C-alpha cells in the first residue's frame, strides 16, 4: 500500500483560526494514524497580501498545537512549474489564451499565439458529469454545465488557485485531500484538471462547517479567533487539540477527555460527522479546566511565570520557586485559563489588592475588631504555624465566642484576600504567613 500523504495548505494572508486549525488537526491525525506524512504547503501566490507575520503566526501556532510537518513547500517558488503545465494544456488544445480588451473591458480568445504579458491561459470545460466518492459524505456528482471555463494562469502570470492546487497535490504525491466542505464546489473543477493532465485522483474528504453556538457562521465575536489569541488567553494546547478533535469526531462511549496518542490510534476519517459542528466556548473552558487540574504543577508553573512577571509580581531571575509552585497547587483545580491564577492569587503577591465592594459591604460593614484581635492573639502564639494549627485555633475561637464559623470565616477571607471565594481559608493564612495575615487584620481593626 502506498504511503498516505496529506497536506495542510494555508494562505499567509491572515492568521490561523479555529477552522483552519481543525482542518490541520484532521490531516495530521489521519497521517499519524496511517503512519503517513503531513505536508505543509504555503499558498502564497498572492504576493501583495501574503505577509511574513502571518506565516510566522501560522507556523508557530501549528507547532504549539503539536502538528509538526514532515515537508514544507511554498507555492511562490513554483510558478515555473505551473506555467509549464498550463502551456502543456495550451499546446494540446485543452486551453486557450485570453486577454481583456481595454476599451470594452471584455475578454477575447487568442488562438495559436505565444503567451504574452497580460494574457491569461484558460482551460476549456466541456459538458459532462463529474462524480466522486467523498470519504465522509459518500457519492457527490456535478454537471459541468454550471462550471465556467477555468483560468489556469492569470494575466499577471500568477497561477489560479484550483490549478496550482491540482499540480501541487499531484506532484507532491498527496493521497488524501482533507479540507472544509466550503471546497466541495472546487472539487469537480479540480477533477477535470487532474484528468486533463493525466494525474491520478486522490481521495477526497470534506469536513463539516464549524458554526457558532447561535447556529450562524463564526465571527470574531463568536469564536473565530486566531489560535495565537487562544494561546494568549491561557488555553493549553492539549486541551484545544482535544476540543477541536471533538468538533466533528468522537472516540465513542460519550468520552470527551482523550489524549493525543489514544486519539491517533482510534481515529478514522470515515467516522467524521456529516453535520456541522458547534463551537461552544463554555465547553472549551470546561475542557481546559480538566487539563489544567491534572497537569504536572511544575510544568504549569513554567506557563504561569511569564504572566506573573508581566504583572510585576515576580522577577523570574530571583524568586522562590517552591512558594510559587505551592500556590499553583493551591489554585490548580479552580483555574479555567492560565491568567486566572494571576488574577485570583494576586493577594499573595501584593498588599494593595482590589477589594470587592459588595463583599466589603456584606462582610466587613459590622465592627469585628474584637473578634479579629482575639484571632490575632491566637495566631501570634501558634507553634508550629501550619494549616492544621491555624484551623484548630480558629475553630476553638468560634466555639468560645459561641458563634457559627461563617460569622467570622467570611469576613476574615475578605479582609485577607479581597474576595469571597478562593482556596480554603486556613491554607490561605498559612501561605500568606503569620506576619502578613496579622498585618492585614490589624489594618482592618484600625479602620480599613
Coordinates of C-alpha atoms in Angstrom, one line a residue:
X1 CA 0.0 0.0 0.0
X2 CA 1.3 3.5 -0.9
X3 CA 2.3 5.8 2.0
X4 CA -0.5 8.1 3.0
X5 CA 0.4 11.7 2.3
X6 CA -1.9 14.6 3.3
X7 CA -1.4 18.3 3.2
X8 CA -2.5 21.4 5.0
X9 CA -2.3 24.4 2.7
X10 CA -2.8 27.8 4.5
X11 CA -2.5 31.1 2.8
X12 CA -0.3 33.6 4.8
X13 CA -2.8 36.4 4.2
X14 CA -4.2 36.1 7.7
X15 CA -3.7 34.3 11.0
X16 CA -4.5 30.6 11.7
X17 CA -8.1 30.5 13.0
X18 CA -10.2 27.7 14.5
X19 CA -11.5 26.4 11.2
X20 CA -8.0 26.1 9.7
X21 CA -6.6 24.6 12.9
X22 CA -9.4 21.9 12.9
X23 CA -8.5 21.1 9.2
X24 CA -4.8 20.8 10.1
X25 CA -5.7 18.6 13.0
X26 CA -7.7 16.1 11.0
X27 CA -5.0 16.0 8.4
X28 CA -2.3 15.5 11.0
X29 CA -4.3 12.9 12.9
X30 CA -5.0 10.9 9.7
X31 CA -1.4 10.9 8.7
X32 CA -0.3 9.8 12.1
X33 CA -3.0 7.1 12.3
X34 CA -1.8 5.6 9.0
X35 CA 2.0 6.1 9.6
X36 CA 1.9 8.6 6.8
X37 CA 3.3 12.1 6.0
X38 CA 1.9 15.5 6.9
X39 CA 2.8 18.1 4.3
X40 CA 2.7 21.9 5.0
X41 CA 2.2 23.9 1.8
X42 CA 2.2 27.6 2.0
X43 CA -0.2 29.0 -0.7
X44 CA 1.5 32.4 -1.1
X45 CA 0.7 33.1 -4.7
X46 CA -1.0 36.4 -3.7
X47 CA 2.3 38.3 -3.3
X48 CA 0.6 41.6 -2.4
X49 CA -1.4 40.1 0.6
X50 CA 1.0 37.4 1.8
X51 CA 2.9 38.6 4.9
X52 CA 5.7 37.1 6.8
X53 CA 4.0 38.0 10.1
X54 CA 1.1 35.7 9.1
X55 CA 3.4 32.9 8.0
X56 CA 5.2 33.2 11.4
X57 CA 1.9 33.1 13.3
X58 CA 0.6 30.1 11.3
X59 CA 3.8 28.0 11.7
X60 CA 4.2 29.0 15.4
X61 CA 0.6 28.0 16.1
X62 CA 0.9 24.7 14.3
X63 CA 4.0 23.9 16.3
X64 CA 2.3 25.0 19.5
X65 CA -0.6 22.6 18.8
X66 CA 1.9 19.8 18.1
X67 CA 1.2 19.5 14.4
X68 CA 4.7 19.1 13.2
X69 CA 5.1 18.8 9.4
X70 CA 7.3 16.4 7.5
X71 CA 7.8 18.5 4.4
X72 CA 7.4 22.2 3.7
X73 CA 6.7 23.9 0.3
X74 CA 6.0 27.4 -0.9
X75 CA 3.8 28.0 -4.0
X76 CA 5.5 31.3 -4.7
X77 CA 8.7 29.3 -5.6
X78 CA 6.9 27.0 -8.1
X79 CA 5.5 29.4 -10.7
X80 CA 7.6 28.0 -13.5
X81 CA 6.1 24.5 -12.8
X82 CA 2.5 25.8 -13.1
X83 CA 3.3 27.7 -16.3
X84 CA 4.9 24.6 -17.8
X85 CA 1.8 22.5 -17.1
X86 CA -0.5 25.3 -18.4
X87 CA 1.5 25.5 -21.6
X88 CA 1.1 21.7 -22.0
X89 CA -2.7 22.1 -21.9
X90 CA -2.5 25.0 -24.3
X91 CA -0.4 23.1 -26.7
X92 CA -2.8 20.2 -26.6
X93 CA -5.7 22.4 -27.4
X94 CA -7.3 21.9 -24.0
X95 CA -6.8 25.6 -23.1
X96 CA -6.7 28.9 -24.8
X97 CA -5.3 32.4 -24.4
X98 CA -7.5 35.2 -23.3
X99 CA -6.9 38.9 -22.7
X100 CA -9.0 41.8 -21.7
X101 CA -9.9 44.3 -24.4
X102 CA -9.1 47.7 -22.8
X103 CA -12.0 49.6 -24.5
X104 CA -14.8 47.2 -24.0
X105 CA -13.5 45.5 -20.9
X106 CA -14.4 42.1 -22.4
X107 CA -12.2 39.1 -22.8
X108 CA -11.3 37.8 -26.2
X109 CA -9.7 34.5 -27.1
X110 CA -6.3 34.4 -28.8
X111 CA -5.6 31.3 -30.7
X112 CA -2.2 29.9 -31.9
X113 CA -0.1 32.7 -30.5
X114 CA 2.7 32.7 -27.9
X115 CA 1.7 33.8 -24.4
X116 CA 2.3 37.5 -23.9
X117 CA 2.2 39.7 -20.8
X118 CA -1.5 40.4 -20.0
X119 CA -2.8 37.2 -21.4
X120 CA -4.4 34.5 -19.3
X121 CA -4.4 30.8 -20.0
X122 CA -7.9 29.4 -19.7
X123 CA -9.0 25.7 -19.5
X124 CA -11.9 24.6 -21.7
X125 CA -14.7 23.0 -19.6
X126 CA -16.6 20.5 -21.8
X127 CA -20.1 19.3 -21.0
X128 CA -20.0 16.2 -18.8
X129 CA -20.9 14.7 -15.5
X130 CA -18.3 14.6 -12.7
X131 CA -18.8 12.3 -9.8
X132 CA -16.6 11.3 -6.9
X133 CA -16.9 9.4 -3.6
X134 CA -16.3 11.6 -0.6
X135 CA -14.9 9.6 2.4
X136 CA -17.2 11.5 4.7
X137 CA -20.3 12.3 2.6
X138 CA -20.4 9.5 0.1
X139 CA -21.3 9.9 -3.6
X140 CA -21.3 13.5 -4.9
X141 CA -21.9 14.5 -8.5
X142 CA -21.9 17.7 -10.6
X143 CA -22.9 18.7 -14.1
X144 CA -20.2 20.8 -15.7
X145 CA -22.8 22.9 -17.5
X146 CA -22.8 25.0 -14.3
X147 CA -19.0 25.4 -14.4
X148 CA -17.3 28.1 -16.4
X149 CA -14.1 27.7 -18.3
X150 CA -11.3 27.8 -15.7
X151 CA -8.4 30.2 -15.5
X152 CA -5.1 28.4 -15.2
X153 CA -2.6 31.3 -15.3
X154 CA -3.9 34.8 -14.6
X155 CA -3.0 37.7 -16.9
X156 CA -0.4 38.8 -14.3
X157 CA 1.4 35.5 -14.6
X158 CA 0.3 34.0 -11.3
X159 CA -1.5 30.6 -11.1
X160 CA -5.2 30.3 -10.3
X161 CA -6.0 28.5 -7.0
X162 CA -7.6 25.4 -8.4
X163 CA -4.8 24.8 -11.0
X164 CA -1.9 25.3 -8.6
X165 CA -3.7 23.1 -6.1
X166 CA -4.0 20.2 -8.6
X167 CA -0.5 20.5 -9.9
X168 CA 0.9 20.6 -6.4
X169 CA -1.2 17.8 -5.0
X170 CA -0.2 15.5 -7.9
X171 CA 3.5 16.3 -7.9
X172 CA 3.7 16.1 -4.1
X173 CA 2.0 12.7 -4.1
X174 CA -1.0 13.7 -2.0
X175 CA -3.1 10.6 -1.5
X176 CA -5.9 12.2 0.6
X177 CA -7.3 15.7 0.3
X178 CA -9.0 16.5 3.6
X179 CA -10.4 20.0 3.8
X180 CA -13.5 22.1 4.7
X181 CA -16.8 21.5 2.9
X182 CA -16.7 25.0 1.5
X183 CA -14.3 23.4 -1.0
X184 CA -16.8 20.9 -2.3
X185 CA -17.6 23.2 -5.3
X186 CA -13.9 23.3 -6.2
X187 CA -13.6 19.5 -6.4
X188 CA -15.3 18.9 -9.8
X189 CA -13.2 21.7 -11.3
X190 CA -10.0 20.1 -9.9
X191 CA -11.1 16.6 -11.1
X192 CA -11.4 17.9 -14.6
X193 CA -7.8 19.3 -14.4
X194 CA -6.5 16.0 -12.9
X195 CA -7.9 14.1 -15.8
X196 CA -6.7 16.6 -18.4
X197 CA -3.2 16.4 -17.0
X198 CA -3.2 12.7 -16.7
X199 CA -2.8 12.7 -12.9
X200 CA -4.2 10.1 -10.6
X201 CA -7.1 11.3 -8.4
X202 CA -6.6 11.5 -4.6
X203 CA -9.3 10.5 -2.2
X204 CA -11.4 13.5 -1.0
X205 CA -12.9 14.1 2.4
X206 CA -14.8 17.3 3.2
X207 CA -15.2 18.3 6.8
X208 CA -18.4 19.9 8.1
X209 CA -18.5 23.6 8.9
X210 CA -18.0 24.9 12.4
X211 CA -20.9 27.1 13.5
X212 CA -21.3 29.5 16.4
X213 CA -23.4 28.4 19.4
X214 CA -26.3 30.5 17.9
X215 CA -26.1 28.5 14.7
X216 CA -24.6 31.0 12.4
X217 CA -21.1 31.3 10.8
X218 CA -18.3 32.1 13.2
X219 CA -17.3 35.7 13.6
X220 CA -14.6 37.4 15.7
X221 CA -17.2 37.9 18.5
X222 CA -18.3 34.2 18.3
X223 CA -15.0 32.3 18.4
X224 CA -13.4 33.0 15.0
X225 CA -10.2 33.9 16.9
X226 CA -6.6 33.3 15.9
X227 CA -5.0 30.3 17.6
X228 CA -2.3 32.6 18.9
X229 CA -5.0 34.6 20.7
X230 CA -6.4 31.4 22.3
X231 CA -2.8 30.8 23.5
X232 CA -2.6 34.3 24.9
X233 CA -6.0 33.8 26.6
X234 CA -4.4 31.0 28.6
X235 CA -5.7 27.8 26.9
X236 CA -3.4 24.8 27.0
X237 CA -2.6 23.3 23.5
X238 CA -3.5 19.8 24.6
X239 CA -6.9 21.0 25.7
X240 CA -7.5 22.9 22.5
X241 CA -6.5 19.9 20.4
X242 CA -8.8 17.6 22.3
X243 CA -11.6 20.1 21.9
X244 CA -11.0 20.7 18.2
X245 CA -10.9 16.9 17.6
X246 CA -14.4 16.6 19.0
X247 CA -15.7 19.2 16.5
X248 CA -16.7 16.5 14.1
X249 CA -15.4 13.2 15.5
X250 CA -15.9 11.2 18.7
X251 CA -13.9 8.3 20.2
X252 CA -17.2 6.7 21.3
X253 CA -18.7 5.9 24.6
X254 CA -19.6 9.5 25.4
X255 CA -15.9 10.2 26.1
X256 CA -14.7 13.7 25.9
X257 CA -11.2 13.8 27.5
X258 CA -8.9 11.8 25.3
X259 CA -5.1 12.1 24.9
X260 CA -3.4 12.5 21.5
X261 CA -1.8 9.1 21.4
X262 CA -5.0 7.3 22.0
X263 CA -6.8 9.6 19.6
X264 CA -4.4 8.7 16.8
X265 CA -4.9 5.0 17.5
X266 CA -8.7 5.3 17.3
X267 CA -9.0 8.0 14.6
X268 CA -10.9 7.1 11.3
X269 CA -11.7 9.8 8.8
X270 CA -14.8 7.8 7.7
X271 CA -16.3 8.3 11.1
X272 CA -16.3 12.1 10.9
X273 CA -19.8 13.6 11.3
X274 CA -21.5 14.9 8.2
X275 CA -23.4 17.6 10.1
X276 CA -21.9 21.0 11.1
X277 CA -20.0 21.2 14.4
X278 CA -20.8 23.9 17.0
X279 CA -18.1 25.9 18.7
X280 CA -19.1 26.1 22.4
X281 CA -16.6 28.2 24.3
X282 CA -18.2 27.2 27.6
X283 CA -17.3 23.6 26.7
X284 CA -13.8 24.7 25.8
X285 CA -13.4 26.4 29.2
X286 CA -14.6 23.2 31.0
X287 CA -12.1 21.1 29.0
X288 CA -9.3 23.5 29.7
X289 CA -10.0 23.2 33.4
X290 CA -9.9 19.4 33.2
X291 CA -6.4 19.6 31.7
X292 CA -5.2 22.4 34.0
X293 CA -6.1 20.5 37.2
X294 CA -4.3 17.3 36.1
X295 CA -1.2 18.9 34.6
X296 CA 2.1 18.5 36.3
X297 CA 2.3 21.6 38.6
X298 CA 6.0 22.2 37.7
X299 CA 5.1 22.3 34.0
X300 CA 2.2 24.5 34.7
X301 CA 4.4 26.9 36.7
X302 CA 6.6 27.4 33.6
X303 CA 3.5 28.5 31.7
X304 CA 2.5 30.9 34.6
X305 CA 5.8 32.5 35.3
X306 CA 5.8 34.9 32.3
X307 CA 2.4 36.0 33.3
X308 CA 3.4 36.7 36.9
X309 CA 6.5 38.7 35.7
X310 CA 4.4 40.7 33.2
X311 CA 2.0 41.6 36.1
X312 CA 5.0 42.8 38.1
X313 CA 4.5 40.1 40.8
X314 CA 7.9 38.4 40.5
X315 CA 11.3 38.7 38.9
X316 CA 11.9 35.3 37.2
X317 CA 15.6 35.7 37.8
X318 CA 15.1 35.9 41.5
X319 CA 12.0 34.3 43.2
X320 CA 11.0 31.4 45.5
X321 CA 10.2 28.6 43.1
X322 CA 8.8 26.3 45.8
X323 CA 6.5 29.0 47.1
X324 CA 5.0 29.8 43.7
X325 CA 4.7 26.1 43.0
X326 CA 2.8 25.6 46.2
X327 CA 0.4 28.5 45.3
X328 CA -0.2 26.9 41.9
X329 CA -1.1 23.6 43.5
X330 CA -3.4 25.6 45.8
X331 CA -5.4 27.1 42.9
X332 CA -4.9 24.5 40.2
X333 CA -8.2 22.7 40.4
X334 CA -10.1 26.1 40.2
X335 CA -8.5 27.5 37.1
X336 CA -10.2 27.9 33.8
X337 CA -7.3 29.6 32.0
X338 CA -3.8 30.4 32.9
X339 CA -4.4 34.1 33.6
X340 CA -7.0 33.1 36.2
X341 CA -4.1 32.3 38.5
X342 CA -2.6 35.8 38.2
X343 CA -6.0 37.3 38.9
X344 CA -7.1 35.1 41.7
X345 CA -3.8 34.8 43.5
X346 CA -2.9 38.5 43.4
X347 CA -3.3 38.9 47.1
X348 CA -0.3 36.6 47.7
X349 CA 1.9 38.9 45.6
X350 CA 0.7 42.4 46.6
X351 CA -0.8 44.1 49.6
X352 CA -2.8 46.7 47.5
X353 CA -5.0 44.0 46.0
X354 CA -8.5 45.1 44.8
X355 CA -11.4 44.7 47.2
X356 CA -14.8 43.6 46.0
X357 CA -17.2 46.4 47.0
X358 CA -20.2 44.1 47.6
X359 CA -18.1 41.8 49.7
X360 CA -16.9 44.7 51.8
X361 CA -20.5 45.9 52.5
X362 CA -21.7 42.4 53.1
X363 CA -19.0 41.0 55.4
X364 CA -17.0 44.0 56.8
X365 CA -19.5 46.6 57.5
X366 CA -20.0 45.3 61.0
X367 CA -17.4 46.1 63.6
X368 CA -15.4 42.8 64.1
X369 CA -12.3 44.4 65.7
X370 CA -12.8 42.4 68.9
X371 CA -13.0 39.1 67.1
X372 CA -10.1 40.0 64.8
X373 CA -8.0 40.9 67.8
X374 CA -8.7 37.7 69.5
X375 CA -7.8 35.7 66.4
X376 CA -4.6 37.7 66.0
X377 CA -3.6 36.9 69.6
X378 CA -4.0 33.2 68.9
X379 CA -2.0 33.4 65.6
X380 CA 0.9 35.1 67.4
X381 CA 1.1 32.2 69.8
X382 CA 0.8 29.3 67.3
X383 CA 3.7 26.9 67.2
X384 CA 4.1 25.4 64.8
X385 CA 2.4 27.7 62.4
X386 CA 0.9 25.2 59.9
X387 CA -2.5 24.6 58.3
X388 CA -3.8 22.2 61.0
X389 CA -2.8 24.6 63.8
X390 CA -4.4 27.6 62.1
X391 CA -7.6 25.7 61.7
X392 CA -7.6 24.4 65.2
X393 CA -7.1 28.0 66.6
X394 CA -9.9 29.3 64.5
X395 CA -12.3 26.5 65.5
X396 CA -11.5 27.0 69.2
X397 CA -12.2 30.7 68.9
X398 CA -15.6 30.5 67.3
X399 CA -16.6 27.8 69.8
X400 CA -15.6 30.1 72.7
X401 CA -17.4 33.0 71.1
X402 CA -20.4 30.8 70.6
X403 CA -20.8 31.9 67.0
X404 CA -21.1 30.0 63.8
X405 CA -17.9 29.6 61.8
X406 CA -19.4 31.6 58.8
X407 CA -19.8 34.7 61.0
X408 CA -16.1 35.0 61.1
X409 CA -14.7 33.0 58.3
X410 CA -16.2 35.1 55.5
X411 CA -15.0 38.5 57.0
X412 CA -11.5 37.2 57.6
X413 CA -11.3 35.9 54.0
X414 CA -12.4 39.2 52.5
X415 CA -10.0 41.1 54.8
X416 CA -7.1 38.9 53.7
X417 CA -7.9 38.4 50.0
X418 CA -10.4 41.0 48.9
X419 CA -12.5 38.1 47.6
X420 CA -15.4 36.0 48.7
X421 CA -14.3 32.8 47.1
X422 CA -10.9 31.0 46.7
X423 CA -8.9 28.2 48.3
X424 CA -9.5 27.1 51.9
X425 CA -9.1 30.0 54.4
X426 CA -6.6 28.1 56.5
X427 CA -4.5 27.3 53.5
X428 CA -4.6 31.0 52.6
X429 CA -3.5 32.0 56.0
X430 CA -0.7 29.5 56.0
X431 CA 0.7 30.6 52.7
X432 CA 0.3 34.3 53.4
X433 CA 2.3 33.7 56.6
X434 CA 1.9 34.8 60.1
X435 CA 3.2 38.4 59.7
X436 CA 1.2 39.3 56.6
X437 CA -2.0 37.8 58.0
X438 CA -1.7 39.7 61.2
X439 CA -0.8 43.0 59.4
X440 CA -3.9 42.8 57.2
X441 CA -6.2 42.0 60.0
X442 CA -4.7 44.9 62.1
X443 CA -5.3 47.2 59.2
X444 CA -9.0 46.5 59.3
X445 CA -9.1 46.9 63.1
X446 CA -7.6 50.4 62.6
X447 CA -10.5 51.3 60.3
X448 CA -9.6 49.7 56.9

